[in-house]
PDB file of C-alpha atoms in Angstrom:
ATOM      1  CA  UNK A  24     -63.426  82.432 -51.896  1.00  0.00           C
ATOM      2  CA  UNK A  25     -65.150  79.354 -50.155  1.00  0.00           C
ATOM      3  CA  UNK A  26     -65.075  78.830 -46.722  1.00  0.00           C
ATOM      4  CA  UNK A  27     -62.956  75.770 -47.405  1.00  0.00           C
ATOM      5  CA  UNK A  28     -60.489  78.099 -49.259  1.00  0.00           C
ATOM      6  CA  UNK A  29     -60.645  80.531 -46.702  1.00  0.00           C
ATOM      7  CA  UNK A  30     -59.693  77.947 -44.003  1.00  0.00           C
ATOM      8  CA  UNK A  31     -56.508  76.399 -46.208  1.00  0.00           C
ATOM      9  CA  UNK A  32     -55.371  79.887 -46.398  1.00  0.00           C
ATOM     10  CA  UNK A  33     -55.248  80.408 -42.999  1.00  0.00           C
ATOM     11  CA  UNK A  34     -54.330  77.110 -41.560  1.00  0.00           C
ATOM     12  CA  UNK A  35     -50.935  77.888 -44.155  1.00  0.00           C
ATOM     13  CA  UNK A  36     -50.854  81.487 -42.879  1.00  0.00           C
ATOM     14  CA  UNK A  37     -51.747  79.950 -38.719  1.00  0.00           C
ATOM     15  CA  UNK A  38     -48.642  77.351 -39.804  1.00  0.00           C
ATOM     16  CA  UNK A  39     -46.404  79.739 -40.846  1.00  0.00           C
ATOM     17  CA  UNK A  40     -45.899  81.429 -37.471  1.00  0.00           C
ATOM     18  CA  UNK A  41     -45.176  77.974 -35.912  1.00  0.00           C
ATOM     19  CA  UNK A  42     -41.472  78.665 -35.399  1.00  0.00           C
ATOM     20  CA  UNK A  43     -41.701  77.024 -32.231  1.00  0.00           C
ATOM     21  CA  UNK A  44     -40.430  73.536 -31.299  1.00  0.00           C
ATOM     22  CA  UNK A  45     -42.629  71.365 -28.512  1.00  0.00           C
ATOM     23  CA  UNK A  46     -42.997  68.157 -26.606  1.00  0.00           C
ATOM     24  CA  UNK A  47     -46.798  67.287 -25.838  1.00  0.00           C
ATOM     25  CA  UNK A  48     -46.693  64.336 -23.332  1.00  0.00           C
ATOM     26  CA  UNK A  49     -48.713  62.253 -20.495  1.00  0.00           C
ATOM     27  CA  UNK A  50     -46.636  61.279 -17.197  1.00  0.00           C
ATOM     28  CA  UNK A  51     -48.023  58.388 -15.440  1.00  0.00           C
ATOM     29  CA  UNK A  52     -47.803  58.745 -11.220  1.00  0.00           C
ATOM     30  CA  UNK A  53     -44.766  59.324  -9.487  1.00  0.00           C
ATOM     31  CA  UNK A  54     -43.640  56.287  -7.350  1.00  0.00           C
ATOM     32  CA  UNK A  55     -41.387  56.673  -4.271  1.00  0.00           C
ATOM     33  CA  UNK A  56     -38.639  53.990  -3.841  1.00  0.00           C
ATOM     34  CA  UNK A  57     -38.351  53.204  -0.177  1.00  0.00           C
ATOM     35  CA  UNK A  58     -35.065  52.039   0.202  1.00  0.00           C
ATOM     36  CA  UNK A  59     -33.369  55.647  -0.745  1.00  0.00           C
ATOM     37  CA  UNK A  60     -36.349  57.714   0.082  1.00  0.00           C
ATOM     38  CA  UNK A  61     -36.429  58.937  -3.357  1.00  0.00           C
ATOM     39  CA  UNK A  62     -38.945  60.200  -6.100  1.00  0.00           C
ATOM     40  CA  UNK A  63     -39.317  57.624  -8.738  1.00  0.00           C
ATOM     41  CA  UNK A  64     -40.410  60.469 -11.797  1.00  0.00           C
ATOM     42  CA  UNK A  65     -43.277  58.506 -13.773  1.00  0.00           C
ATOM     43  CA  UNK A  66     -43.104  57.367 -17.288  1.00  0.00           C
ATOM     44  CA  UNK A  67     -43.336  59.485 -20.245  1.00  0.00           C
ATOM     45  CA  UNK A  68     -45.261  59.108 -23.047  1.00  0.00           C
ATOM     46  CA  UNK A  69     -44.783  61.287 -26.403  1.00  0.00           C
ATOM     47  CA  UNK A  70     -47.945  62.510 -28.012  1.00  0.00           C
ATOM     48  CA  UNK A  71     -46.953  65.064 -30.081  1.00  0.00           C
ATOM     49  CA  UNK A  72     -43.274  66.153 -30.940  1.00  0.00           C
ATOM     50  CA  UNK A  73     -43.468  69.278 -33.613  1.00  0.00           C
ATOM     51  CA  UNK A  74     -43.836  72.870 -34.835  1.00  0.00           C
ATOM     52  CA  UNK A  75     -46.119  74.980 -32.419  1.00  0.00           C
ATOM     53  CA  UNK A  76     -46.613  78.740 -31.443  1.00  0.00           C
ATOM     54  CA  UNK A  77     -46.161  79.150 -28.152  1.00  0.00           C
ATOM     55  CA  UNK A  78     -47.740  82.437 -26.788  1.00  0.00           C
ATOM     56  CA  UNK A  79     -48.334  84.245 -23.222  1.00  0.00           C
ATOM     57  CA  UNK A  80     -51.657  85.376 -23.030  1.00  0.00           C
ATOM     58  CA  UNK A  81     -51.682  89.531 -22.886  1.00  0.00           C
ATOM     59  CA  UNK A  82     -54.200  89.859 -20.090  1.00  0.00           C
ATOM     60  CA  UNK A  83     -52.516  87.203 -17.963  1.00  0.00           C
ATOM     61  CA  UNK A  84     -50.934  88.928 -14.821  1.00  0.00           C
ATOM     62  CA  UNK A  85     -50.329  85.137 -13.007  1.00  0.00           C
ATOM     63  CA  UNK A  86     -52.035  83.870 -10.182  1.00  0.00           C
ATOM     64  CA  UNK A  87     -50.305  83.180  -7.004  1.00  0.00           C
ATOM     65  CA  UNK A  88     -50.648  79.568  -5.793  1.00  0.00           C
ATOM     66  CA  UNK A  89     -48.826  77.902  -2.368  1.00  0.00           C
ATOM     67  CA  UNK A  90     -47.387  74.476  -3.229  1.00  0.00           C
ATOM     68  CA  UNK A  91     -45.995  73.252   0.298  1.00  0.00           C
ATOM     69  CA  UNK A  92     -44.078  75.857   1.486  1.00  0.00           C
ATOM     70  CA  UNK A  93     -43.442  77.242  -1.752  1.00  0.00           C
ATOM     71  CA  UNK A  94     -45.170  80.133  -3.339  1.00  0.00           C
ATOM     72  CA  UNK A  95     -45.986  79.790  -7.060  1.00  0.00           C
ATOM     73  CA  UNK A  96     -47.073  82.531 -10.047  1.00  0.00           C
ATOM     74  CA  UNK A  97     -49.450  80.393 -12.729  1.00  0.00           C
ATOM     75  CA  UNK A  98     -48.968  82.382 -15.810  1.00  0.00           C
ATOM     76  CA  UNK A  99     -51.361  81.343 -19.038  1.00  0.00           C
ATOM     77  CA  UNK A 100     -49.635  80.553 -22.516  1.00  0.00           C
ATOM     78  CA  UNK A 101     -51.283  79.394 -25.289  1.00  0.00           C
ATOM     79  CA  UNK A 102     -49.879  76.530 -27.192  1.00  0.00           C
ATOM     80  CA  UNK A 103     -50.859  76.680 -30.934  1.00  0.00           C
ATOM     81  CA  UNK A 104     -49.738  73.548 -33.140  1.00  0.00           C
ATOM     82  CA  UNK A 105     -50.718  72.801 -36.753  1.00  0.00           C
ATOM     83  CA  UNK A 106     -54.722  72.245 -37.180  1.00  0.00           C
ATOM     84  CA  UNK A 107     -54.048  68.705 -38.771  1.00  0.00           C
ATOM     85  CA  UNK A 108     -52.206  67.315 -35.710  1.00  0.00           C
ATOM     86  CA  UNK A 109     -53.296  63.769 -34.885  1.00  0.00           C
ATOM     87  CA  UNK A 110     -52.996  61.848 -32.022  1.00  0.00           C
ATOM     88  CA  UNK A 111     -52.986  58.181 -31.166  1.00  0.00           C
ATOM     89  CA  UNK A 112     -56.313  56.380 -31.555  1.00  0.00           C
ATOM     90  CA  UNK A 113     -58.445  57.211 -28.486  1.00  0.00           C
ATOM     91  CA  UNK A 114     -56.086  59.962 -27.062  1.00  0.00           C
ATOM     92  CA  UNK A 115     -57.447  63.243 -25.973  1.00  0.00           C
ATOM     93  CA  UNK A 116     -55.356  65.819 -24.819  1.00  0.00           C
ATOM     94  CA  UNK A 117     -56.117  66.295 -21.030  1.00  0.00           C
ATOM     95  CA  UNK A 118     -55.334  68.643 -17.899  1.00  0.00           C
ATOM     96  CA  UNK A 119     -52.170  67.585 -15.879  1.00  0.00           C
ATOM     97  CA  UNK A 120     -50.712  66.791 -19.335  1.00  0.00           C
ATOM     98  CA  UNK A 121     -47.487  68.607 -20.484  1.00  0.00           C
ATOM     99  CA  UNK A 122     -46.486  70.607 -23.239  1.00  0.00           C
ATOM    100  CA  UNK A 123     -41.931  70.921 -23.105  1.00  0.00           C
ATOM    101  CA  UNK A 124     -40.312  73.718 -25.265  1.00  0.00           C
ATOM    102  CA  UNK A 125     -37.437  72.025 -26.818  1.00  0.00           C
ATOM    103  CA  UNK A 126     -36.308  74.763 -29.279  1.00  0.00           C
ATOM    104  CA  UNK A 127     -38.110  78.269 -30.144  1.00  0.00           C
ATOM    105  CA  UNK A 128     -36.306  81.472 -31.121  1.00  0.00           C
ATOM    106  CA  UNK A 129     -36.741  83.189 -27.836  1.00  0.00           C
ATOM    107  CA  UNK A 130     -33.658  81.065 -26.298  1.00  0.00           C
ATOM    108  CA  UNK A 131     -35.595  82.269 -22.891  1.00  0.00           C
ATOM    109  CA  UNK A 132     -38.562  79.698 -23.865  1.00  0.00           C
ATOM    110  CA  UNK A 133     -35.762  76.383 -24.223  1.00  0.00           C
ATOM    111  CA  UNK A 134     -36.830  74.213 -21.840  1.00  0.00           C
ATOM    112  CA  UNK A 135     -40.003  75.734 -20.494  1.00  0.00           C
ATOM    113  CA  UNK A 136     -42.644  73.295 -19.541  1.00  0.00           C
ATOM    114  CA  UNK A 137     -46.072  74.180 -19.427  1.00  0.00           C
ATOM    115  CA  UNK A 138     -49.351  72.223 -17.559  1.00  0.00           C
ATOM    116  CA  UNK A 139     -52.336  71.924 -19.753  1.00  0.00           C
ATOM    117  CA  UNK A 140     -55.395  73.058 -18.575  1.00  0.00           C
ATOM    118  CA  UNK A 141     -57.644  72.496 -21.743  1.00  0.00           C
ATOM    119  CA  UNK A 142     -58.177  72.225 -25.426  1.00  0.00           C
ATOM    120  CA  UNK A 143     -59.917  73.732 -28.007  1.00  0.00           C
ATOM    121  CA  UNK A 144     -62.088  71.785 -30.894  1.00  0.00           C
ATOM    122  CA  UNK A 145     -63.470  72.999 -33.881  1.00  0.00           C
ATOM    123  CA  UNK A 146     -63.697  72.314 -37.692  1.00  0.00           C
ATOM    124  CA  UNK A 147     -63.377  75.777 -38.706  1.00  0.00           C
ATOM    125  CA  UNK A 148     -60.453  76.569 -36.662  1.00  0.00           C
ATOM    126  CA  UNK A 149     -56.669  77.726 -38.105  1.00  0.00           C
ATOM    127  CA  UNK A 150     -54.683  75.817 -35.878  1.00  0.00           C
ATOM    128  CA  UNK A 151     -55.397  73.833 -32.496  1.00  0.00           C
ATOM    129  CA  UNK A 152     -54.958  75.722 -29.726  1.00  0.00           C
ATOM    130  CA  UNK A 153     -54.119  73.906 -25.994  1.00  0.00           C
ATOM    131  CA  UNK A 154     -54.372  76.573 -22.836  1.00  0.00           C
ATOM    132  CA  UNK A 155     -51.538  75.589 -19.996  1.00  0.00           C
ATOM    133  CA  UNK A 156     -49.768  77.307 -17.998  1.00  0.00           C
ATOM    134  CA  UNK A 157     -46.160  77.823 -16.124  1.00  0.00           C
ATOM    135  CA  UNK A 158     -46.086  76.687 -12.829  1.00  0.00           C
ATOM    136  CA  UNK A 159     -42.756  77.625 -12.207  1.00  0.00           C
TER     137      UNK A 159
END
């Protein structure tokens, strides 16, 4: 089998186990409205809605973080969506970005959103993998 083969076969088999359903999306900067002392949430924009694997990584035991006054576990998932995925012309997929679990199988994952910390290129890869993590 050629290595071309070899890749089709498992980018099909990669895309197969994408039972997953995601969001991957930039926020712009939060604003602050002055006259109600309230958090103006940035705006959204869609990069990616589609199949994904979304996976915790085995060895991660989460890091504990402070935010304010609050104390925070990071644990790692690994976000795997089809190989072929394109984005819009001059987008790359960038820390602080999010990935949102609108639908999966594990009912637990539903509305999970995950921080990306970094991608993953390569030609000879069976799906595109993004690293992020739950800051929850």
């Amino acid at each position: 089998m050629s290595v071309d083969g070899a890749l089709a076969a498992g980018r099909a088999a990669a895309e197969a186990r994408m039972r997953d359903t995601v969001r991957l999306y930039s926020q712009a900067a939060d604003g602050f409205d002055r006259t109600n002392g309230t958090t103006i949430p940035g705006a959204q924009t869609t990069l990616y809605t589609g199949k994904a694997r979304v996976k915790a990584i085995a060895a991660s035991t989460g890091e504990e973080a402070q935010a304010g006054e609050r104390e925070l576990v990071l644990r790692e998932y690994e976000v795997s969506m089809p190989w072929a995925t394109a984005l819009p012309d001059g987008v790359r997929v960038l820390p602080g970005m999010r990935v949102e679990v609108t639908a999966s199988e594990d009912a637990r994952m539903a509305g999970l959103t995950l921080w990306v910390t970094g991608a993953s290129f390569s030609d000879q890869s069976t799906a595109w993998r993004i690293r992020t993590e739950d800051r929850a």
